Tab-separated table of C-alpha atoms in Angstrom:
chain	number	residue	atom	x	y	z
B	129	MET	CA	-0.323	-0.013	-0.206
B	130	ASN	CA	1.394	3.707	-0.757
B	131	VAL	CA	0.363	6.527	1.612
B	132	GLY	CA	0.688	10.153	0.527
B	133	ILE	CA	1.337	12.867	3.367
B	134	VAL	CA	1.064	16.508	2.895
B	135	ALA	CA	1.819	18.822	5.796
B	136	GLN	CA	0.826	22.440	5.865
B	137	ARG	CA	3.953	24.418	4.832
B	138	GLY	CA	6.098	26.582	7.270
B	139	ASN	CA	4.409	24.937	10.137
B	140	GLU	CA	6.514	22.920	12.461
B	141	ARG	CA	3.914	20.931	14.453
B	142	ALA	CA	2.191	19.871	11.155
B	143	ALA	CA	5.738	18.627	9.612
B	144	THR	CA	6.616	16.756	13.377
B	145	LEU	CA	3.006	14.615	12.935
B	146	ALA	CA	3.913	13.931	9.317
B	147	GLY	CA	7.292	12.545	10.642
B	148	ARG	CA	5.554	10.506	13.162
B	149	LEU	CA	2.869	9.148	10.777
B	150	ARG	CA	6.154	8.254	8.193
B	151	GLU	CA	7.773	6.241	10.966
B	152	THR	CA	4.471	4.554	12.673
B	153	LEU	CA	3.141	3.305	9.505
B	154	ARG	CA	5.747	2.209	7.200
B	155	ASP	CA	6.472	-1.217	6.992
B	156	ASP	CA	6.954	-4.274	4.599
B	157	SER	CA	3.309	-3.550	3.222
B	158	VAL	CA	3.240	0.379	3.852
B	159	ALA	CA	5.249	2.840	1.672
B	160	ILE	CA	4.817	6.654	2.708
B	161	TYR	CA	5.667	9.475	0.318
B	162	LEU	CA	5.695	12.718	2.112
B	163	ASP	CA	5.505	16.289	-0.323
B	164	ALA	CA	8.411	17.691	-1.153
B	165	ALA	CA	8.276	20.514	1.137
B	166	THR	CA	7.771	18.217	4.277
B	167	ALA	CA	10.339	16.028	3.239
B	168	GLU	CA	12.994	18.438	2.628
B	169	ARG	CA	12.063	20.014	6.239
B	170	LEU	CA	12.489	16.137	7.598
B	171	GLY	CA	15.654	15.731	5.471
B	172	VAL	CA	14.284	12.978	3.802
B	173	ASP	CA	13.188	12.381	0.094
B	174	GLY	CA	9.808	13.789	-1.205
B	175	VAL	CA	7.392	13.562	-4.425
B	176	ASP	CA	5.488	16.578	-5.987
B	177	VAL	CA	2.131	17.076	-4.847
B	178	SER	CA	0.761	16.412	-8.326
B	179	ARG	CA	2.209	12.849	-8.043
B	180	MET	CA	-0.324	11.985	-4.821
B	181	ALA	CA	-2.538	10.372	-7.152
B	182	GLU	CA	-0.240	7.542	-7.510
B	183	ASN	CA	-0.930	6.224	-3.746
B	184	ASP	CA	-3.958	4.790	-2.326
B	185	LEU	CA	-4.567	6.849	0.674
B	186	VAL	CA	-3.633	10.588	0.922
B	187	VAL	CA	-3.413	12.281	4.666
B	188	SER	CA	-3.421	16.167	4.648
B	189	ILE	CA	-2.419	17.728	7.719
B	190	GLY	CA	-3.398	21.484	8.232
B	191	GLY	CA	-6.301	23.731	7.443
B	192	ASP	CA	-8.557	23.406	4.720
B	193	GLY	CA	-6.176	25.183	2.678
B	194	THR	CA	-3.745	22.315	3.062
B	195	PHE	CA	-6.726	20.109	1.963
B	196	LEU	CA	-7.387	21.621	-0.948
B	197	PHE	CA	-3.886	21.481	-2.259
B	198	SER	CA	-3.392	17.767	-1.479
B	199	ALA	CA	-6.877	17.331	-3.470
B	200	SER	CA	-5.232	19.165	-6.239
B	201	GLY	CA	-3.354	16.385	-6.909
B	202	ALA	CA	-4.793	13.592	-5.289
B	203	GLY	CA	-7.434	12.885	-8.357
B	204	GLY	CA	-9.854	10.145	-7.296
B	205	THR	CA	-7.650	8.916	-4.255
B	206	PRO	CA	-9.326	9.008	-0.913
B	207	ILE	CA	-7.755	12.071	1.060
B	208	LEU	CA	-7.997	11.751	5.053
B	209	GLY	CA	-7.703	15.082	6.477
B	210	VAL	CA	-5.997	16.168	10.083
B	211	ASN	CA	-6.737	19.303	11.935
B	212	LEU	CA	-3.809	21.076	14.045
B	213	GLY	CA	-6.585	21.708	16.879
B	214	GLU	CA	-9.405	23.916	15.174
B	215	VAL	CA	-12.176	21.349	13.122
B	216	GLY	CA	-12.444	22.383	9.553
B	217	PHE	CA	-15.182	21.686	6.763
B	218	LEU	CA	-12.377	18.884	5.302
B	219	ASN	CA	-10.521	17.986	8.522
B	220	ALA	CA	-12.468	16.042	10.964
B	221	VAL	CA	-9.445	13.894	12.468
B	222	ALA	CA	-7.650	15.734	15.460
B	223	PRO	CA	-3.780	15.672	15.614
B	224	GLU	CA	-3.940	13.173	18.725
B	225	ASP	CA	-5.909	10.861	17.084
B	226	ALA	CA	-4.066	10.843	13.610
B	227	VAL	CA	-1.998	8.188	14.218
B	228	ALA	CA	-4.649	5.379	14.977
B	229	GLU	CA	-7.268	7.274	12.704
B	230	VAL	CA	-4.877	6.750	9.779
B	231	GLY	CA	-3.743	3.199	10.906
B	232	ALA	CA	-6.982	1.915	11.372
B	233	VAL	CA	-7.642	3.182	7.554
B	234	VAL	CA	-4.602	1.665	6.513
B	235	ALA	CA	-5.451	-1.570	8.155
B	236	GLU	CA	-8.882	-1.760	6.500
B	237	TYR	CA	-7.303	-1.602	3.051
B	238	LEU	CA	-4.648	-4.130	3.923
B	239	GLU	CA	-7.816	-6.582	4.878
B	240	THR	CA	-10.275	-5.584	2.037
B	241	GLY	CA	-8.235	-3.676	-0.618
B	242	GLU	CA	-10.849	-0.627	-0.058
B	243	ILE	CA	-10.925	2.704	1.890
B	244	PRO	CA	-14.126	3.682	3.115
B	245	SER	CA	-14.972	7.230	1.915
B	246	TRP	CA	-17.825	9.357	0.340
B	247	GLU	CA	-17.946	11.455	-2.999
B	248	VAL	CA	-17.691	14.848	-3.220
B	249	PRO	CA	-18.281	16.938	-6.803
B	250	ARG	CA	-15.467	18.885	-8.579
B	251	LEU	CA	-16.308	21.788	-11.266
B	252	ARG	CA	-14.457	22.077	-14.312
B	253	ALA	CA	-13.635	25.038	-16.420
B	254	THR	CA	-12.600	25.386	-19.831
B	255	GLY	CA	-12.203	27.818	-22.255
B	256	GLU	CA	-12.644	28.761	-26.273
B	257	GLY	CA	-8.638	28.830	-26.671
B	258	ASP	CA	-7.927	25.003	-25.149
B	259	TRP	CA	-7.080	25.740	-21.957
B	260	SER	CA	-8.720	24.573	-18.876
B	261	VAL	CA	-8.117	24.879	-14.911
B	262	HIS	CA	-7.842	21.799	-12.392
B	263	PRO	CA	-10.779	20.446	-10.848
B	264	ALA	CA	-12.255	22.691	-8.177
B	265	LEU	CA	-13.262	21.083	-4.820
B	266	ASN	CA	-14.491	24.580	-3.798
B	267	GLU	CA	-14.954	26.843	-6.386
B	268	ILE	CA	-14.663	28.211	-10.105
B	269	VAL	CA	-14.027	31.978	-10.052
B	270	ILE	CA	-14.286	34.311	-12.920
B	271	GLN	CA	-13.198	38.250	-12.265
B	272	GLY	CA	-11.565	41.285	-13.536
B	273	ALA	CA	-7.626	41.445	-13.015
B	274	GLN	CA	-9.029	44.218	-10.564
B	275	ARG	CA	-11.563	44.709	-8.188
B	276	GLY	CA	-13.484	47.867	-7.302
B	277	HIS	CA	-14.517	50.918	-9.077
B	278	GLY	CA	-13.866	50.928	-13.027
B	279	GLN	CA	-12.609	47.526	-12.831
B	280	GLY	CA	-14.004	44.374	-13.100
B	281	LEU	CA	-16.103	42.977	-16.402
B	282	ASP	CA	-18.982	43.002	-18.485
B	283	TYR	CA	-20.353	39.515	-18.495
B	284	GLU	CA	-23.493	37.236	-19.708
B	285	VAL	CA	-24.261	33.988	-17.956
B	286	HIS	CA	-26.563	31.245	-19.148
B	287	VAL	CA	-27.645	28.182	-17.180
B	288	ASP	CA	-28.289	25.535	-20.001
B	289	ASP	CA	-28.486	28.297	-23.073
B	290	VAL	CA	-31.035	30.539	-21.131
B	291	GLU	CA	-29.657	33.643	-19.900
B	292	TYR	CA	-29.767	34.035	-16.108
B	293	ASN	CA	-28.148	37.400	-16.069
B	294	SER	CA	-25.782	39.989	-17.892
B	295	GLY	CA	-23.927	43.441	-16.608
B	296	HIS	CA	-21.072	44.447	-14.758
B	297	ALA	CA	-19.589	43.201	-11.936
B	298	ASP	CA	-15.835	42.353	-10.223
B	299	GLY	CA	-16.943	38.881	-11.449
B	300	LEU	CA	-18.589	35.562	-10.661
B	301	LEU	CA	-18.420	32.358	-9.237
B	302	VAL	CA	-19.881	28.854	-9.054
B	303	SER	CA	-19.335	26.972	-5.739
B	304	THR	CA	-19.882	23.531	-4.563
B	305	PRO	CA	-21.467	22.622	-1.161
B	306	THR	CA	-17.984	22.033	0.126
B	307	GLY	CA	-16.837	25.637	-1.112
B	308	SER	CA	-19.965	27.668	0.067
B	309	THR	CA	-18.414	28.492	3.254
B	310	ALA	CA	-15.501	29.232	1.330
B	311	TYR	CA	-15.324	32.408	-1.112
B	312	ASN	CA	-18.801	32.310	-2.181
B	313	LEU	CA	-19.927	33.328	1.542
B	314	SER	CA	-17.715	36.222	1.877
B	315	GLU	CA	-19.587	37.116	-1.456
B	316	GLY	CA	-22.656	36.994	-0.192
B	317	GLY	CA	-23.720	33.447	-0.892
B	318	PRO	CA	-25.570	30.927	0.835
B	319	LEU	CA	-24.542	28.382	3.283
B	320	VAL	CA	-25.227	24.918	1.734
B	321	HIS	CA	-25.199	21.446	3.935
B	322	PRO	CA	-22.378	19.338	1.969
B	323	GLY	CA	-25.211	16.699	1.828
B	324	VAL	CA	-26.934	19.051	-1.149
B	325	ASN	CA	-27.209	17.822	-4.179
B	326	GLY	CA	-26.553	21.497	-5.810
B	327	LEU	CA	-24.048	23.783	-7.376
B	328	ILE	CA	-24.119	27.902	-6.125
B	329	LEU	CA	-24.076	30.538	-8.607
B	330	THR	CA	-23.099	33.905	-6.850
B	331	GLU	CA	-22.125	37.353	-8.718
B	332	MET	CA	-19.699	39.354	-7.297
B	333	CYS	CA	-20.420	43.018	-6.482
B	334	ALA	CA	-22.571	43.354	-9.761
B	335	SER	CA	-24.336	46.593	-11.314
B	336	HIS	CA	-27.864	44.730	-11.241
B	337	PRO	CA	-27.372	41.658	-9.308
B	338	MET	CA	-29.614	38.717	-9.214
B	339	PRO	CA	-30.003	36.646	-5.895
B	340	PRO	CA	-27.564	33.487	-5.434
B	341	LEU	CA	-28.625	30.724	-7.351
B	342	VAL	CA	-28.473	27.334	-6.202
B	343	PHE	CA	-29.165	24.720	-8.758
B	344	GLU	CA	-29.030	20.763	-9.744
B	345	PRO	CA	-24.988	19.727	-10.513
B	346	ASP	CA	-26.132	18.217	-14.111
B	347	HIS	CA	-26.717	21.774	-15.799
B	348	GLN	CA	-23.898	23.627	-17.708
B	349	VAL	CA	-23.211	27.197	-16.869
B	350	VAL	CA	-21.513	29.175	-19.717
B	351	VAL	CA	-19.974	32.849	-18.943
B	352	GLU	CA	-18.981	35.368	-21.834
B	353	VAL	CA	-16.903	38.031	-20.682
B	354	SER	CA	-15.750	41.167	-22.387
B	355	ASN	CA	-15.072	44.859	-21.757
B	356	ALA	CA	-11.714	44.345	-19.915
B	357	ASP	CA	-8.085	44.357	-20.768
B	358	ALA	CA	-7.195	41.217	-18.849
B	359	ALA	CA	-9.271	38.611	-16.695
B	360	VAL	CA	-8.680	35.453	-14.264
B	361	VAL	CA	-10.199	31.964	-13.895
B	362	GLY	CA	-9.689	30.869	-10.840
B	363	SER	CA	-10.029	27.031	-9.150
B	364	ASP	CA	-9.558	27.058	-5.458
B	365	GLY	CA	-6.817	29.813	-5.619
B	366	THR	CA	-4.830	28.766	-8.351
B	367	GLN	CA	-5.312	31.238	-11.219
B	368	VAL	CA	-5.227	31.384	-15.336
B	369	ARG	CA	-5.132	34.703	-17.293
B	370	ILE	CA	-7.304	34.973	-19.791
B	371	GLU	CA	-7.865	37.872	-22.674
B	372	PRO	CA	-11.513	38.911	-23.155
B	373	PRO	CA	-13.608	38.587	-25.129
B	374	GLU	CA	-13.964	35.059	-23.564
B	375	THR	CA	-16.368	32.205	-23.089
B	376	ILE	CA	-15.904	29.983	-20.039
B	377	THR	CA	-17.976	26.787	-19.559
B	378	ILE	CA	-18.315	25.534	-16.061
B	379	SER	CA	-19.613	21.915	-15.275
B	380	LEU	CA	-18.996	18.794	-13.304
B	381	ALA	CA	-15.610	17.351	-13.397
B	382	SER	CA	-15.809	13.340	-14.518
B	383	GLU	CA	-13.921	12.854	-11.570
B	384	PRO	CA	-15.506	13.347	-7.993
B	385	ALA	CA	-12.851	14.089	-5.118
B	386	ARG	CA	-13.041	11.321	-2.438
B	387	ILE	CA	-12.850	11.865	1.162
B	388	ALA	CA	-11.936	9.303	3.557
B	389	GLY	CA	-11.907	9.114	7.628
B	390	PRO	CA	-14.888	10.458	9.937
B	391	SER	CA	-17.206	13.098	8.455
B	392	PRO	CA	-16.917	16.208	9.831
B	393	ASN	CA	-19.911	17.848	11.928
B	394	PHE	CA	-20.649	20.539	9.432
B	395	PHE	CA	-23.114	22.287	12.169
B	396	GLU	CA	-19.782	22.170	14.588
B	397	ALA	CA	-17.672	23.549	12.120
B	398	LEU	CA	-19.863	26.557	11.342
B	399	GLY	CA	-18.741	27.665	14.951
B	400	LYS	CA	-15.293	28.548	13.244
B	401	LEU	CA	-17.102	31.417	11.020
B	402	ASP	CA	-17.822	33.493	14.375
C-alpha cells in the first residue's frame, strides 16, 4: 500500500506529525511518500504534490487550504484530513487521533483492498482557447484582473442556454456545497449543507445582481466575459489569466474527490465562522 502525506507548509507541528506518521506506518506492506516541502524539512526524499494520485490514500495535515492543495494532486485517491486543533469543514481528525485513525484506515485497506470514503463533486472550467484549470473542490471564480470601481468586467451568464443575468461585475463564482463556506460566503452566497446535491452561482458586486442561485449540478453554466483588458479564472486559489472576449464553460468534473475518515460535523464546524 502507498500512502501520501501532505503537511501544511511552514508549520513545524504539521511537519512533526507527518514525520511521526511516516515512522509509525511504514513497513514491508506500507510505503510512505511525503510532499517535497515536508520531506525537505524532515531531511528525507519526497515527491511533488501532483503525484499524490499515485497513492492508495492521501493524508492532509493542516487546514482546509492544505486539504485543497492535497486534493489538487490526489485525483480520485481518498484523502483523509487531519486538523491541527481546530475542526474544519474538511479535516475531521484531531491531531492526537491521527496515528490511530490513519492506522485504522491502512489496516482496513490491507484487509479488504478498499478504503471507506464518500464522494464530493468537483468543478471544471474550460475556455475557447483550449485552456482549462484543474478541477475545483471549492469553486471556480471568474473575475477582472482587479476589483473595485472602474474595474471588473462585463458578462453574460447562461444556464443550459438560457440567460440568467448580464451586466458589469467584479466577477462571479460557481461553488460546490463544500465550497459554500469559503469564497462564496464572503461574496454573500448562502451556506449549503454538504449533503445537498447542488451548485451555487453567486455574482460579485454586480451592477444589477440576481440573488445567488442554487441549482442541480447536471446543468451547464456558460459565462461570456468582455470589456476588460484582462481577466482571471481561478480554481481553488490557482489562476489562469485570459484575454476577453472569452467564453468559459463550467460543469461537473468527470471525477469527484473522495474523502476518507470520519465525516466532519457541518454544524459544529460552522462555529469557526464566528
